[in-house]
Amino acid sequence: MNFENSLAFAKKLDSSDSLQSFREKYFIPQVNGKEALYFTGNSLGLQPKSVLSALQTELEDWKNLGVEGHFHGKNPWFHYHKFLTNGAALVVGAKPIEVVVMNQLTSNLHFLFVSFYRPNQQRFKIIMEAGAFPSDMYLVESQVKFHGFNPNEAIVEVKPREGEHTLRHQDILDTIEAHKDELALVFFSGVQYYSGQVFNIKEITEKGHACGAVVGFDLAHAAGNIELKLNEWNVDFAAWCSYKYLNSGPGGVAGAFVHEKYAKDSSLPRFAGWWGHDEQERFKMLKGFVPEEGAAGWQLSNAPVFSMAVHREALHLFEAAGMSALTEKGKNLNAYLQFVIEEAMKHNAILNFKIITPAYPERGCQISLLTDDNGKMIFDYLTQNGVIADWRNPNVIRLAPVPMYNTYQDIYTFGALLMNYK
Ligand SMILES: *Cc1c(COP(=O)(O)O)cnc(C)c1O
């Protein structure tokens, strides 16, 4: 598409946007009495307006029914996690039996590692990206130690080459190949949180399997952002949070995926709880854990209904919009963002950014700008002028316009602010 740096052009794109009605379904934060340019949907997505009444429904049932709400509520709490399964499956490209909504992201990863990181003296290594999100670094380090291995030997990080900011796909594949005789697990993010780089999940998975490893992903920055096909790509396991691109509120309940090939495998070791036990027998309170089939068999605790009520509303909007329409618009929005940033740099010599996020298809809804020493001042200027973006030390501004509620006009206005920075 040929972009133009004008308000009229941005408005024209908005008026022909098939998803334009979705913005009204969210609360947009205000700054200085005006709607903010909200570019942190990768960090905490905005609140769907329907959340309040969904929560009220559950509060009313609790108020009026007490414990009876488990079976006689409008949305019986006993089954509440099941109300989210189809929506979560759609977002990650899975079959319903492969997904469950439960716990929090890092907890889910630990529980999945229990089943899928099974090191032995021969195969104990984990390959991951260097500079992973800290929780993932701690997760992997502590899992390795838990199994009695030395993190310095067991963890192999794939790093950007000298002078580069993102990973070369071929370097990832070559690293897997190089460690294939000792490899237990390949564990990557789907989208790198700092650089916004989208990894090729399909090929990483194929390569990992060809080298005898299990392959899992942290999809925190991928779920609700890029189109995923976890079932088709044969990913072994994955987990994601719901509060970033999935707009389900701070600390909201998370998701987990276990490929259907493990659905009936009750021999996999796991840390069990009553909610993962065969549902027909759950209240018999018997000894001897019998897992539910599929990802549901990894549940431990009963459903956190209030958080799930929020997530359910948010997922309905993803079902209504559809991931392919969302990713198509997201791709255009972010391409337009790159365009207005480059236009601003042409006209305003103070601006000295380097876009470190690779181009589509290695890009989702995020552009990371590497800045010079002026970076923090420019960021503060943007903040004062109604931009909600994200500063990452030492010198990156992350901008994440999302297709659900951001507009082309948001992007144009952002470009105009950069243009006018003095
Ligand atoms: C946001 C994020 C997390 C956060 O983990 P929580 O358990 O939800 O606090 C973990 N890993 C990655 C890659 C993230 O982007």
PDB file of C-alpha atoms and ligand atoms in Angstrom, residues 42-43 104-109 129 132-137 187-193 218-222 240-244 251-252 254 398, ligand 1:
ATOM      1  CA  ASN A  42       1.477  -5.300  24.219  1.00  0.00           C
ATOM      2  CA  SER A  43       1.875  -4.595  27.908  1.00  0.00           C
ATOM      3  CA  GLN A 104      -0.815 -17.416  35.490  1.00  0.00           C
ATOM      4  CA  LEU A 105       1.725 -17.561  32.701  1.00  0.00           C
ATOM      5  CA  THR A 106       4.923 -18.360  34.601  1.00  0.00           C
ATOM      6  CA  SER A 107       3.111 -20.912  36.754  1.00  0.00           C
ATOM      7  CA  ASN A 108       1.737 -22.616  33.657  1.00  0.00           C
ATOM      8  CA  LEU A 109       5.185 -22.804  32.148  1.00  0.00           C
ATOM      9  CA  GLU A 129      16.798 -16.793  23.002  1.00  0.00           C
ATOM     10  CA  ALA A 132      14.507 -13.460  27.075  1.00  0.00           C
ATOM     11  CA  PHE A 133      11.883 -11.915  29.347  1.00  0.00           C
ATOM     12  CA  PRO A 134      13.281 -12.197  32.895  1.00  0.00           C
ATOM     13  CA  SER A 135      10.569 -14.522  34.138  1.00  0.00           C
ATOM     14  CA  ASP A 136      11.545 -16.965  31.403  1.00  0.00           C
ATOM     15  CA  MET A 137      15.217 -16.749  32.332  1.00  0.00           C
ATOM     16  CA  PHE A 187      11.997 -23.122  24.406  1.00  0.00           C
ATOM     17  CA  PHE A 188      11.416 -19.824  22.648  1.00  0.00           C
ATOM     18  CA  SER A 189       9.077 -16.905  22.793  1.00  0.00           C
ATOM     19  CA  GLY A 190       6.715 -16.503  19.856  1.00  0.00           C
ATOM     20  CA  VAL A 191       7.412 -12.771  19.673  1.00  0.00           C
ATOM     21  CA  GLN A 192      10.470 -11.282  21.363  1.00  0.00           C
ATOM     22  CA  TYR A 193       9.229  -8.771  23.940  1.00  0.00           C
ATOM     23  CA  ASP A 218       6.023 -18.656  25.628  1.00  0.00           C
ATOM     24  CA  LEU A 219       3.362 -16.817  23.659  1.00  0.00           C
ATOM     25  CA  ALA A 220       2.944 -13.820  25.974  1.00  0.00           C
ATOM     26  CA  HIS A 221       3.556 -11.362  23.128  1.00  0.00           C
ATOM     27  CA  ALA A 222       2.133 -13.573  20.414  1.00  0.00           C
ATOM     28  CA  TRP A 240       0.472 -17.227  27.322  1.00  0.00           C
ATOM     29  CA  CYS A 241      -0.930 -14.483  29.501  1.00  0.00           C
ATOM     30  CA  SER A 242      -4.254 -12.792  28.840  1.00  0.00           C
ATOM     31  CA  TYR A 243      -3.531  -9.233  29.916  1.00  0.00           C
ATOM     32  CA  LYS A 244      -1.309  -8.104  27.018  1.00  0.00           C
ATOM     33  CA  GLY A 251      -2.685 -10.227  36.264  1.00  0.00           C
ATOM     34  CA  GLY A 252      -5.558 -11.947  34.480  1.00  0.00           C
ATOM     35  CA  ALA A 254      -3.536 -17.317  31.622  1.00  0.00           C
ATOM     36  CA  ARG A 398       8.315   0.258  22.230  1.00  0.00           C
TER      37      ARG A 398
HETATM   38  C1  LIG B   1       4.738 -10.610  30.128  1.00  0.00           C
HETATM   39  C2  LIG B   1       5.601 -11.815  30.089  1.00  0.00           C
HETATM   40  C3  LIG B   1       5.686 -12.666  31.192  1.00  0.00           C
HETATM   41  C4  LIG B   1       4.958 -12.369  32.471  1.00  0.00           C
HETATM   42  O1  LIG B   1       4.721 -13.512  33.229  1.00  0.00           O
HETATM   43  P1  LIG B   1       3.550 -13.563  34.324  1.00  0.00           P
HETATM   44  O2  LIG B   1       3.653 -14.916  34.873  1.00  0.00           O
HETATM   45  O3  LIG B   1       2.261 -13.284  33.592  1.00  0.00           O
HETATM   46  O4  LIG B   1       3.802 -12.482  35.325  1.00  0.00           O
HETATM   47  C5  LIG B   1       6.482 -13.802  31.080  1.00  0.00           C
HETATM   48  N1  LIG B   1       7.157 -14.076  29.934  1.00  0.00           N
HETATM   49  C6  LIG B   1       7.088 -13.269  28.863  1.00  0.00           C
HETATM   50  C7  LIG B   1       7.843 -13.605  27.609  1.00  0.00           C
HETATM   51  C8  LIG B   1       6.324 -12.109  28.917  1.00  0.00           C
HETATM   52  O5  LIG B   1       6.290 -11.291  27.860  1.00  0.00           O
END
